[in-house]
Amino acid sequence: MAPHATDEPVGLSSNGQAEPVNKGEAPQEPGIQDNIARGKQSEFPRPPKFDDKYAERDYLKGRLAAAFRIFGKYGFDEGVAGHITLRDPVEKDCFWVNPFGVAFSHINKSDLILVNHEGNVIDGGEVRLLNTAAYMIHHAVHTARPDVMCAAHSHSIYGRTWCTLGRKIDTLTQDSCAFHDDHVVYESFNGVVLAEKEGKSIASCLGNKKAALLQNHGLLTVGKTIEEAVFWFVSLEKCCHSQLMAEAAAASRGEKPITIGDEDAGYTWKAVGSPAAGYFSAKPLFDVIHRETKGEYLQ
């Protein structure tokens, strides 16, 4: 069911070292200074609050770099395709994104590039190539959805396979309840998204939902935090995988998978499908990538 606190939590200090935390308090995330984290998180982890927007920018860039490392770890890269964007907390009509052609698994926060509303790269690392499709899709989504801090898209294998069917996923499992009445199918494919109109059409189709299945293309997820958007992508990819297997297994017996009823699915959504649930559910992904990379992505 819904995530719950452990009896003896262990957190990470700002330098990435494990340290005990008081019961009922959330572990400190890598990159948060002690004076910011102290006393500001209780019960379950919540996004840290910053008085200094430039400090917030620096922290969020680190989380975005970690997000790319997670995507690389899960094999969500496909050549140079795929992008995750972060709305800049300082200049809110701009966003940070990965430089075109740099491997997800190698991205550090210093590599990220800042793109303005006109599609020009105005700050960032040495490689300042911008994926035009990233700009067209993400600019449209960030413009249409002021609540979206982060949007993620890539050509993951099970997501893009499911997207060839032109159907929403069914509510077959507890995990898929997070997407119950909370995702759409974009029923069009016009090649690589290089036109402003196509990006706006995707954003319009997404509406107020957390995810879109781009027909013959791949998955798109959004969130109020980087963590939320990343977890929805990872989870939706697994839901696509699960349904592909379930339908194949059922078909071999002339049957169909059993779906969860609307009432139960809606009730479960409240536990596993909220922004807070998405943020908290992503915590292990970010903790593991921090330990495995020894915090290299923070460079």
PDB file of C-alpha atoms in Angstrom:
ATOM      1  CA  MET A   1       0.000   0.000   0.000  1.00  0.00           C
ATOM      2  CA  ALA A   2       1.170   3.584   0.564  1.00  0.00           C
ATOM      3  CA  PRO A   3       4.797   4.215   1.607  1.00  0.00           C
ATOM      4  CA  HIS A   4       5.403   4.393   5.357  1.00  0.00           C
ATOM      5  CA  ALA A   5       8.231   5.476   7.610  1.00  0.00           C
ATOM      6  CA  THR A   6      10.684   2.933   9.018  1.00  0.00           C
ATOM      7  CA  ASP A   7      11.309   2.589  12.759  1.00  0.00           C
ATOM      8  CA  GLU A   8      15.002   3.473  12.593  1.00  0.00           C
ATOM      9  CA  PRO A   9      15.608   5.792   9.647  1.00  0.00           C
ATOM     10  CA  VAL A  10      19.078   6.462   8.320  1.00  0.00           C
ATOM     11  CA  GLY A  11      19.745   9.487   6.138  1.00  0.00           C
ATOM     12  CA  LEU A  12      22.532  11.034   4.108  1.00  0.00           C
ATOM     13  CA  SER A  13      24.416  14.104   5.205  1.00  0.00           C
ATOM     14  CA  SER A  14      25.235  16.908   2.786  1.00  0.00           C
ATOM     15  CA  ASN A  15      28.516  15.155   1.911  1.00  0.00           C
ATOM     16  CA  GLY A  16      26.737  11.883   1.142  1.00  0.00           C
ATOM     17  CA  GLN A  17      27.692  10.046   4.364  1.00  0.00           C
ATOM     18  CA  ALA A  18      25.103   7.905   6.134  1.00  0.00           C
ATOM     19  CA  GLU A  19      23.937   9.246   9.476  1.00  0.00           C
ATOM     20  CA  PRO A  20      20.991   8.497  11.802  1.00  0.00           C
ATOM     21  CA  VAL A  21      18.060  10.880  11.887  1.00  0.00           C
ATOM     22  CA  ASN A  22      15.428  11.434  14.528  1.00  0.00           C
ATOM     23  CA  LYS A  23      12.412   9.189  14.379  1.00  0.00           C
ATOM     24  CA  GLY A  24       9.605  10.776  12.429  1.00  0.00           C
ATOM     25  CA  GLU A  25      11.947  13.019  10.474  1.00  0.00           C
ATOM     26  CA  ALA A  26      12.775  12.569   6.829  1.00  0.00           C
ATOM     27  CA  PRO A  27      16.318  11.631   5.791  1.00  0.00           C
ATOM     28  CA  GLN A  28      18.337  14.493   4.402  1.00  0.00           C
ATOM     29  CA  GLU A  29      18.786  14.393   0.640  1.00  0.00           C
ATOM     30  CA  PRO A  30      22.263  14.667  -0.907  1.00  0.00           C
ATOM     31  CA  GLY A  31      23.164  18.247  -1.709  1.00  0.00           C
ATOM     32  CA  ILE A  32      20.987  19.953   0.922  1.00  0.00           C
ATOM     33  CA  GLN A  33      22.932  22.016   3.425  1.00  0.00           C
ATOM     34  CA  ASP A  34      22.316  21.164   7.072  1.00  0.00           C
ATOM     35  CA  ASN A  35      20.936  24.590   7.915  1.00  0.00           C
ATOM     36  CA  ILE A  36      18.321  24.244   5.152  1.00  0.00           C
ATOM     37  CA  ALA A  37      17.252  20.693   5.968  1.00  0.00           C
ATOM     38  CA  ARG A  38      17.200  21.006   9.760  1.00  0.00           C
ATOM     39  CA  GLY A  39      13.676  21.106  11.102  1.00  0.00           C
ATOM     40  CA  LYS A  40      12.049  21.635   7.712  1.00  0.00           C
ATOM     41  CA  GLN A  41      11.063  18.057   6.921  1.00  0.00           C
ATOM     42  CA  SER A  42       8.978  15.804   9.117  1.00  0.00           C
ATOM     43  CA  GLU A  43       7.150  12.493   8.849  1.00  0.00           C
ATOM     44  CA  PHE A  44       7.737  11.907   5.122  1.00  0.00           C
ATOM     45  CA  PRO A  45      10.310  13.534   2.843  1.00  0.00           C
ATOM     46  CA  ARG A  46       9.092  16.700   1.161  1.00  0.00           C
ATOM     47  CA  PRO A  47      10.815  18.975  -1.316  1.00  0.00           C
ATOM     48  CA  PRO A  48      13.194  21.341   0.511  1.00  0.00           C
ATOM     49  CA  LYS A  49      12.312  25.023   0.717  1.00  0.00           C
ATOM     50  CA  PHE A  50      14.790  27.716  -0.254  1.00  0.00           C
ATOM     51  CA  ASP A  51      14.862  31.426   0.536  1.00  0.00           C
ATOM     52  CA  ASP A  52      17.645  31.896  -2.021  1.00  0.00           C
ATOM     53  CA  LYS A  53      16.454  31.093  -5.557  1.00  0.00           C
ATOM     54  CA  TYR A  54      20.034  30.719  -6.796  1.00  0.00           C
ATOM     55  CA  ALA A  55      20.719  28.112  -4.114  1.00  0.00           C
ATOM     56  CA  GLU A  56      17.516  26.388  -5.183  1.00  0.00           C
ATOM     57  CA  ARG A  57      18.668  26.439  -8.808  1.00  0.00           C
ATOM     58  CA  ASP A  58      21.991  24.840  -7.883  1.00  0.00           C
ATOM     59  CA  TYR A  59      20.299  22.133  -5.828  1.00  0.00           C
ATOM     60  CA  LEU A  60      17.710  21.336  -8.497  1.00  0.00           C
ATOM     61  CA  LYS A  61      20.359  21.120 -11.206  1.00  0.00           C
ATOM     62  CA  GLY A  62      22.011  18.424  -9.111  1.00  0.00           C
ATOM     63  CA  ARG A  63      18.732  16.546  -8.866  1.00  0.00           C
ATOM     64  CA  LEU A  64      18.213  16.859 -12.624  1.00  0.00           C
ATOM     65  CA  ALA A  65      21.686  15.469 -13.291  1.00  0.00           C
ATOM     66  CA  ALA A  66      20.827  12.553 -10.972  1.00  0.00           C
ATOM     67  CA  ALA A  67      17.613  12.024 -12.952  1.00  0.00           C
ATOM     68  CA  PHE A  68      19.619  11.546 -16.148  1.00  0.00           C
ATOM     69  CA  ARG A  69      21.902   9.079 -14.373  1.00  0.00           C
ATOM     70  CA  ILE A  70      18.772   7.139 -13.318  1.00  0.00           C
ATOM     71  CA  PHE A  71      17.491   7.110 -16.904  1.00  0.00           C
ATOM     72  CA  GLY A  72      20.885   5.869 -18.079  1.00  0.00           C
ATOM     73  CA  LYS A  73      20.912   3.138 -15.422  1.00  0.00           C
ATOM     74  CA  TYR A  74      17.473   1.915 -16.523  1.00  0.00           C
ATOM     75  CA  GLY A  75      18.382   1.907 -20.218  1.00  0.00           C
ATOM     76  CA  PHE A  76      16.003   4.690 -21.210  1.00  0.00           C
ATOM     77  CA  ASP A  77      18.558   6.130 -23.611  1.00  0.00           C
ATOM     78  CA  GLU A  78      18.362   5.430 -27.344  1.00  0.00           C
ATOM     79  CA  GLY A  79      21.185   7.066 -29.241  1.00  0.00           C
ATOM     80  CA  VAL A  80      20.752  10.822 -28.774  1.00  0.00           C
ATOM     81  CA  ALA A  81      16.979  10.688 -28.148  1.00  0.00           C
ATOM     82  CA  GLY A  82      15.309  11.650 -24.889  1.00  0.00           C
ATOM     83  CA  HIS A  83      15.191  14.663 -22.623  1.00  0.00           C
ATOM     84  CA  ILE A  84      14.221  15.792 -19.132  1.00  0.00           C
ATOM     85  CA  THR A  85      13.599  19.459 -18.435  1.00  0.00           C
ATOM     86  CA  LEU A  86      13.581  21.536 -15.262  1.00  0.00           C
ATOM     87  CA  ARG A  87      11.781  24.871 -15.028  1.00  0.00           C
ATOM     88  CA  ASP A  88      14.352  27.367 -13.799  1.00  0.00           C
ATOM     89  CA  PRO A  89      13.334  28.755 -10.382  1.00  0.00           C
ATOM     90  CA  VAL A  90      15.072  32.074 -11.129  1.00  0.00           C
ATOM     91  CA  GLU A  91      13.893  32.727 -14.694  1.00  0.00           C
ATOM     92  CA  LYS A  92      10.655  30.781 -14.808  1.00  0.00           C
ATOM     93  CA  ASP A  93      10.137  31.107 -18.566  1.00  0.00           C
ATOM     94  CA  CYS A  94      13.425  29.222 -19.100  1.00  0.00           C
ATOM     95  CA  PHE A  95      14.314  25.582 -18.514  1.00  0.00           C
ATOM     96  CA  TRP A  96      17.396  23.422 -17.981  1.00  0.00           C
ATOM     97  CA  VAL A  97      17.873  20.387 -20.221  1.00  0.00           C
ATOM     98  CA  ASN A  98      20.516  17.881 -21.263  1.00  0.00           C
ATOM     99  CA  PRO A  99      22.927  18.930 -24.030  1.00  0.00           C
ATOM    100  CA  PHE A 100      22.174  17.088 -27.279  1.00  0.00           C
ATOM    101  CA  GLY A 101      24.428  14.091 -27.810  1.00  0.00           C
ATOM    102  CA  VAL A 102      25.802  13.688 -24.277  1.00  0.00           C
ATOM    103  CA  ALA A 103      25.140  10.271 -22.727  1.00  0.00           C
ATOM    104  CA  PHE A 104      22.622  10.242 -19.879  1.00  0.00           C
ATOM    105  CA  SER A 105      25.009   8.174 -17.758  1.00  0.00           C
ATOM    106  CA  HIS A 106      27.753  10.805 -18.030  1.00  0.00           C
ATOM    107  CA  ILE A 107      25.771  13.954 -17.274  1.00  0.00           C
ATOM    108  CA  ASN A 108      26.864  16.205 -14.421  1.00  0.00           C
ATOM    109  CA  LYS A 109      25.018  19.293 -13.264  1.00  0.00           C
ATOM    110  CA  SER A 110      27.699  21.483 -14.870  1.00  0.00           C
ATOM    111  CA  ASP A 111      26.813  19.955 -18.269  1.00  0.00           C
ATOM    112  CA  LEU A 112      23.193  21.105 -18.245  1.00  0.00           C
ATOM    113  CA  ILE A 113      22.142  23.945 -20.549  1.00  0.00           C
ATOM    114  CA  LEU A 114      19.630  26.745 -19.934  1.00  0.00           C
ATOM    115  CA  VAL A 115      17.148  27.452 -22.734  1.00  0.00           C
ATOM    116  CA  ASN A 116      15.002  30.583 -22.934  1.00  0.00           C
ATOM    117  CA  HIS A 117      11.442  30.900 -24.235  1.00  0.00           C
ATOM    118  CA  GLU A 118      12.711  31.593 -27.754  1.00  0.00           C
ATOM    119  CA  GLY A 119      14.708  28.371 -27.892  1.00  0.00           C
ATOM    120  CA  ASN A 120      18.125  29.964 -27.434  1.00  0.00           C
ATOM    121  CA  VAL A 121      20.774  28.443 -25.176  1.00  0.00           C
ATOM    122  CA  ILE A 122      21.750  31.226 -22.763  1.00  0.00           C
ATOM    123  CA  ASP A 123      23.847  29.411 -20.155  1.00  0.00           C
ATOM    124  CA  GLY A 124      25.320  26.036 -19.290  1.00  0.00           C
ATOM    125  CA  GLY A 125      28.115  23.610 -19.999  1.00  0.00           C
ATOM    126  CA  GLU A 126      30.623  23.345 -22.811  1.00  0.00           C
ATOM    127  CA  VAL A 127      28.338  21.355 -25.124  1.00  0.00           C
ATOM    128  CA  ARG A 128      25.489  23.716 -26.018  1.00  0.00           C
ATOM    129  CA  LEU A 129      23.683  21.744 -28.691  1.00  0.00           C
ATOM    130  CA  LEU A 130      19.913  21.810 -28.192  1.00  0.00           C
ATOM    131  CA  ASN A 131      17.610  19.015 -29.318  1.00  0.00           C
ATOM    132  CA  THR A 132      14.895  20.859 -31.271  1.00  0.00           C
ATOM    133  CA  ALA A 133      12.281  18.260 -30.338  1.00  0.00           C
ATOM    134  CA  ALA A 134      13.126  18.797 -26.669  1.00  0.00           C
ATOM    135  CA  TYR A 135      12.443  22.496 -27.031  1.00  0.00           C
ATOM    136  CA  MET A 136       9.227  22.097 -29.037  1.00  0.00           C
ATOM    137  CA  ILE A 137       7.652  19.546 -26.677  1.00  0.00           C
ATOM    138  CA  HIS A 138       8.883  20.840 -23.344  1.00  0.00           C
ATOM    139  CA  HIS A 139       8.457  24.550 -24.019  1.00  0.00           C
ATOM    140  CA  ALA A 140       4.829  23.868 -24.931  1.00  0.00           C
ATOM    141  CA  VAL A 141       4.238  21.741 -21.831  1.00  0.00           C
ATOM    142  CA  HIS A 142       5.912  24.182 -19.430  1.00  0.00           C
ATOM    143  CA  THR A 143       3.973  27.067 -20.971  1.00  0.00           C
ATOM    144  CA  ALA A 144       0.609  25.298 -20.804  1.00  0.00           C
ATOM    145  CA  ARG A 145       1.207  23.883 -17.308  1.00  0.00           C
ATOM    146  CA  PRO A 146       2.590  26.440 -14.805  1.00  0.00           C
ATOM    147  CA  ASP A 147       2.366  23.719 -12.133  1.00  0.00           C
ATOM    148  CA  VAL A 148       4.875  21.513 -13.965  1.00  0.00           C
ATOM    149  CA  MET A 149       8.425  21.848 -12.674  1.00  0.00           C
ATOM    150  CA  CYS A 150       9.774  18.881 -14.634  1.00  0.00           C
ATOM    151  CA  ALA A 151       8.867  16.958 -17.785  1.00  0.00           C
ATOM    152  CA  ALA A 152      10.485  13.719 -18.953  1.00  0.00           C
ATOM    153  CA  HIS A 153      10.444  11.929 -22.310  1.00  0.00           C
ATOM    154  CA  SER A 154      12.485   9.145 -23.838  1.00  0.00           C
ATOM    155  CA  HIS A 155      12.133   6.185 -26.173  1.00  0.00           C
ATOM    156  CA  SER A 156      12.111   3.433 -23.556  1.00  0.00           C
ATOM    157  CA  ILE A 157      11.548  -0.033 -24.999  1.00  0.00           C
ATOM    158  CA  TYR A 158       8.302  -1.109 -23.294  1.00  0.00           C
ATOM    159  CA  GLY A 159       6.760   2.346 -23.378  1.00  0.00           C
ATOM    160  CA  ARG A 160       7.335   2.819 -27.080  1.00  0.00           C
ATOM    161  CA  THR A 161       6.155  -0.724 -27.757  1.00  0.00           C
ATOM    162  CA  TRP A 162       2.899  -0.171 -25.878  1.00  0.00           C
ATOM    163  CA  CYS A 163       2.477   3.170 -27.676  1.00  0.00           C
ATOM    164  CA  THR A 164       2.146   1.327 -30.997  1.00  0.00           C
ATOM    165  CA  LEU A 165      -1.252   0.058 -29.813  1.00  0.00           C
ATOM    166  CA  GLY A 166      -2.901   3.479 -29.537  1.00  0.00           C
ATOM    167  CA  ARG A 167      -4.504   2.576 -26.184  1.00  0.00           C
ATOM    168  CA  LYS A 168      -4.316   3.740 -22.606  1.00  0.00           C
ATOM    169  CA  ILE A 169      -2.940   1.235 -20.143  1.00  0.00           C
ATOM    170  CA  ASP A 170      -5.544  -0.660 -18.149  1.00  0.00           C
ATOM    171  CA  THR A 171      -5.691  -0.558 -14.371  1.00  0.00           C
ATOM    172  CA  LEU A 172      -4.376  -4.070 -13.813  1.00  0.00           C
ATOM    173  CA  THR A 173      -2.166  -3.625 -10.743  1.00  0.00           C
ATOM    174  CA  GLN A 174      -1.828  -1.458  -7.667  1.00  0.00           C
ATOM    175  CA  ASP A 175       1.024   0.416  -9.358  1.00  0.00           C
ATOM    176  CA  SER A 176      -1.054   1.196 -12.443  1.00  0.00           C
ATOM    177  CA  CYS A 177      -3.681   2.793 -10.184  1.00  0.00           C
ATOM    178  CA  ALA A 178      -1.352   5.813 -10.083  1.00  0.00           C
ATOM    179  CA  PHE A 179      -2.321   6.417 -13.726  1.00  0.00           C
ATOM    180  CA  HIS A 180      -6.029   5.656 -13.371  1.00  0.00           C
ATOM    181  CA  ASP A 181      -7.882   8.464 -15.180  1.00  0.00           C
ATOM    182  CA  ASP A 182      -4.583  10.336 -15.063  1.00  0.00           C
ATOM    183  CA  HIS A 183      -2.995   9.721 -18.472  1.00  0.00           C
ATOM    184  CA  VAL A 184      -3.869  10.257 -22.125  1.00  0.00           C
ATOM    185  CA  VAL A 185      -3.033   8.910 -25.575  1.00  0.00           C
ATOM    186  CA  TYR A 186      -1.733  11.395 -28.121  1.00  0.00           C
ATOM    187  CA  GLU A 187      -3.187   9.801 -31.259  1.00  0.00           C
ATOM    188  CA  SER A 188      -0.846  11.210 -33.857  1.00  0.00           C
ATOM    189  CA  PHE A 189       2.620  10.659 -35.234  1.00  0.00           C
ATOM    190  CA  ASN A 190       4.160  13.220 -37.537  1.00  0.00           C
ATOM    191  CA  GLY A 191       7.801  12.229 -37.271  1.00  0.00           C
ATOM    192  CA  VAL A 192      10.353  13.983 -35.087  1.00  0.00           C
ATOM    193  CA  VAL A 193       8.687  16.908 -33.288  1.00  0.00           C
ATOM    194  CA  LEU A 194      10.305  19.866 -35.057  1.00  0.00           C
ATOM    195  CA  ALA A 195       7.256  22.122 -35.359  1.00  0.00           C
ATOM    196  CA  GLU A 196       5.796  24.424 -32.714  1.00  0.00           C
ATOM    197  CA  LYS A 197       2.267  23.315 -33.604  1.00  0.00           C
ATOM    198  CA  GLU A 198       3.049  19.676 -32.817  1.00  0.00           C
ATOM    199  CA  GLY A 199       4.453  20.579 -29.400  1.00  0.00           C
ATOM    200  CA  LYS A 200       1.357  22.627 -28.595  1.00  0.00           C
ATOM    201  CA  SER A 201      -0.884  19.753 -29.720  1.00  0.00           C
ATOM    202  CA  ILE A 202       0.898  17.363 -27.345  1.00  0.00           C
ATOM    203  CA  ALA A 203       0.583  19.840 -24.463  1.00  0.00           C
ATOM    204  CA  SER A 204      -3.097  20.356 -25.218  1.00  0.00           C
ATOM    205  CA  CYS A 205      -3.723  16.611 -25.285  1.00  0.00           C
ATOM    206  CA  LEU A 206      -1.866  16.150 -21.984  1.00  0.00           C
ATOM    207  CA  GLY A 207      -4.209  18.632 -20.312  1.00  0.00           C
ATOM    208  CA  ASN A 208      -3.959  18.355 -16.526  1.00  0.00           C
ATOM    209  CA  LYS A 209      -2.812  14.713 -16.503  1.00  0.00           C
ATOM    210  CA  LYS A 210       0.537  13.363 -15.280  1.00  0.00           C
ATOM    211  CA  ALA A 211       1.406  11.315 -18.384  1.00  0.00           C
ATOM    212  CA  ALA A 212       0.871  10.943 -22.110  1.00  0.00           C
ATOM    213  CA  LEU A 213       1.393   7.933 -24.345  1.00  0.00           C
ATOM    214  CA  LEU A 214       2.693   9.412 -27.594  1.00  0.00           C
ATOM    215  CA  GLN A 215       1.440   7.056 -30.293  1.00  0.00           C
ATOM    216  CA  ASN A 216       4.251   5.255 -32.175  1.00  0.00           C
ATOM    217  CA  HIS A 217       6.720   7.327 -30.169  1.00  0.00           C
ATOM    218  CA  GLY A 218       7.097   6.916 -26.400  1.00  0.00           C
ATOM    219  CA  LEU A 219       6.188   8.115 -22.918  1.00  0.00           C
ATOM    220  CA  LEU A 220       5.935  11.642 -21.522  1.00  0.00           C
ATOM    221  CA  THR A 221       5.520  12.304 -17.800  1.00  0.00           C
ATOM    222  CA  VAL A 222       5.365  15.503 -15.783  1.00  0.00           C
ATOM    223  CA  GLY A 223       5.534  16.501 -12.142  1.00  0.00           C
ATOM    224  CA  LYS A 224       5.638  19.310  -9.643  1.00  0.00           C
ATOM    225  CA  THR A 225       9.103  18.032  -8.732  1.00  0.00           C
ATOM    226  CA  ILE A 226      11.920  16.339 -10.621  1.00  0.00           C
ATOM    227  CA  GLU A 227      11.494  13.284  -8.436  1.00  0.00           C
ATOM    228  CA  GLU A 228       7.795  12.966  -9.199  1.00  0.00           C
ATOM    229  CA  ALA A 229       8.247  13.207 -12.979  1.00  0.00           C
ATOM    230  CA  VAL A 230      11.076  10.663 -12.897  1.00  0.00           C
ATOM    231  CA  PHE A 231       9.167   8.172 -10.766  1.00  0.00           C
ATOM    232  CA  TRP A 232       6.065   8.402 -12.961  1.00  0.00           C
ATOM    233  CA  PHE A 233       8.221   7.652 -16.000  1.00  0.00           C
ATOM    234  CA  VAL A 234       9.936   4.665 -14.374  1.00  0.00           C
ATOM    235  CA  SER A 235       6.623   3.342 -13.062  1.00  0.00           C
ATOM    236  CA  LEU A 236       4.709   3.888 -16.326  1.00  0.00           C
ATOM    237  CA  GLU A 237       7.429   2.070 -18.255  1.00  0.00           C
ATOM    238  CA  LYS A 238       7.040  -0.891 -15.880  1.00  0.00           C
ATOM    239  CA  CYS A 239       3.257  -0.763 -16.160  1.00  0.00           C
ATOM    240  CA  CYS A 240       3.558  -0.979 -19.941  1.00  0.00           C
ATOM    241  CA  HIS A 241       5.912  -3.940 -19.546  1.00  0.00           C
ATOM    242  CA  SER A 242       3.559  -5.611 -17.085  1.00  0.00           C
ATOM    243  CA  GLN A 243       0.508  -5.230 -19.333  1.00  0.00           C
ATOM    244  CA  LEU A 244       2.339  -6.485 -22.399  1.00  0.00           C
ATOM    245  CA  MET A 245       3.226  -9.653 -20.471  1.00  0.00           C
ATOM    246  CA  ALA A 246      -0.218  -9.995 -18.880  1.00  0.00           C
ATOM    247  CA  GLU A 247      -2.003  -9.707 -22.217  1.00  0.00           C
ATOM    248  CA  ALA A 248       0.353 -12.205 -23.855  1.00  0.00           C
ATOM    249  CA  ALA A 249      -0.089 -14.694 -21.014  1.00  0.00           C
ATOM    250  CA  ALA A 250      -3.870 -14.305 -20.961  1.00  0.00           C
ATOM    251  CA  ALA A 251      -4.176 -14.568 -24.742  1.00  0.00           C
ATOM    252  CA  SER A 252      -2.370 -17.901 -24.697  1.00  0.00           C
ATOM    253  CA  ARG A 253      -5.316 -19.221 -22.683  1.00  0.00           C
ATOM    254  CA  GLY A 254      -7.998 -17.345 -24.595  1.00  0.00           C
ATOM    255  CA  GLU A 255      -8.538 -15.011 -21.664  1.00  0.00           C
ATOM    256  CA  LYS A 256      -8.111 -11.338 -20.762  1.00  0.00           C
ATOM    257  CA  PRO A 257      -6.329  -9.830 -17.747  1.00  0.00           C
ATOM    258  CA  ILE A 258      -8.572  -8.878 -14.824  1.00  0.00           C
ATOM    259  CA  THR A 259      -8.885  -5.127 -14.331  1.00  0.00           C
ATOM    260  CA  ILE A 260      -9.379  -3.255 -11.050  1.00  0.00           C
ATOM    261  CA  GLY A 261     -12.785  -1.595 -10.659  1.00  0.00           C
ATOM    262  CA  ASP A 262     -13.109   2.184 -10.929  1.00  0.00           C
ATOM    263  CA  GLU A 263     -14.002   2.721  -7.272  1.00  0.00           C
ATOM    264  CA  ASP A 264     -11.077   0.693  -5.934  1.00  0.00           C
ATOM    265  CA  ALA A 265      -8.702   2.186  -8.510  1.00  0.00           C
ATOM    266  CA  GLY A 266      -9.755   5.722  -7.611  1.00  0.00           C
ATOM    267  CA  TYR A 267      -9.316   5.038  -3.918  1.00  0.00           C
ATOM    268  CA  THR A 268      -5.883   3.525  -4.495  1.00  0.00           C
ATOM    269  CA  TRP A 269      -4.866   6.509  -6.661  1.00  0.00           C
ATOM    270  CA  LYS A 270      -5.183   8.681  -3.559  1.00  0.00           C
ATOM    271  CA  ALA A 271      -2.499   6.582  -1.871  1.00  0.00           C
ATOM    272  CA  VAL A 272      -0.086   5.971  -4.761  1.00  0.00           C
ATOM    273  CA  GLY A 273      -0.883   8.583  -7.409  1.00  0.00           C
ATOM    274  CA  SER A 274      -0.542  11.947  -5.672  1.00  0.00           C
ATOM    275  CA  PRO A 275       2.410  14.320  -6.241  1.00  0.00           C
ATOM    276  CA  ALA A 276       3.581  13.605  -2.682  1.00  0.00           C
ATOM    277  CA  ALA A 277       3.484   9.854  -3.307  1.00  0.00           C
ATOM    278  CA  GLY A 278       5.444  10.293  -6.540  1.00  0.00           C
ATOM    279  CA  TYR A 279       8.077  12.411  -4.807  1.00  0.00           C
ATOM    280  CA  PHE A 280       8.531   9.964  -1.918  1.00  0.00           C
ATOM    281  CA  SER A 281       8.488   6.884  -4.153  1.00  0.00           C
ATOM    282  CA  ALA A 282      11.424   8.285  -6.130  1.00  0.00           C
ATOM    283  CA  LYS A 283      13.624   8.623  -3.056  1.00  0.00           C
ATOM    284  CA  PRO A 284      15.230   5.149  -3.309  1.00  0.00           C
ATOM    285  CA  LEU A 285      16.098   5.749  -6.981  1.00  0.00           C
ATOM    286  CA  PHE A 286      17.962   8.944  -6.151  1.00  0.00           C
ATOM    287  CA  ASP A 287      19.609   7.489  -3.039  1.00  0.00           C
ATOM    288  CA  VAL A 288      20.923   4.500  -5.000  1.00  0.00           C
ATOM    289  CA  ILE A 289      22.276   6.604  -7.871  1.00  0.00           C
ATOM    290  CA  HIS A 290      24.005   8.894  -5.375  1.00  0.00           C
ATOM    291  CA  ARG A 291      25.739   5.967  -3.705  1.00  0.00           C
ATOM    292  CA  GLU A 292      26.596   4.159  -6.935  1.00  0.00           C
ATOM    293  CA  THR A 293      28.129   7.259  -8.524  1.00  0.00           C
ATOM    294  CA  LYS A 294      29.626   8.571  -5.269  1.00  0.00           C
ATOM    295  CA  GLY A 295      27.907  11.851  -6.060  1.00  0.00           C
ATOM    296  CA  GLU A 296      29.880  12.387  -9.290  1.00  0.00           C
ATOM    297  CA  TYR A 297      26.819  13.932 -10.971  1.00  0.00           C
ATOM    298  CA  LEU A 298      27.052  16.907  -8.576  1.00  0.00           C
ATOM    299  CA  GLN A 299      30.186  18.172 -10.317  1.00  0.00           C
TER     300      GLN A 299
END
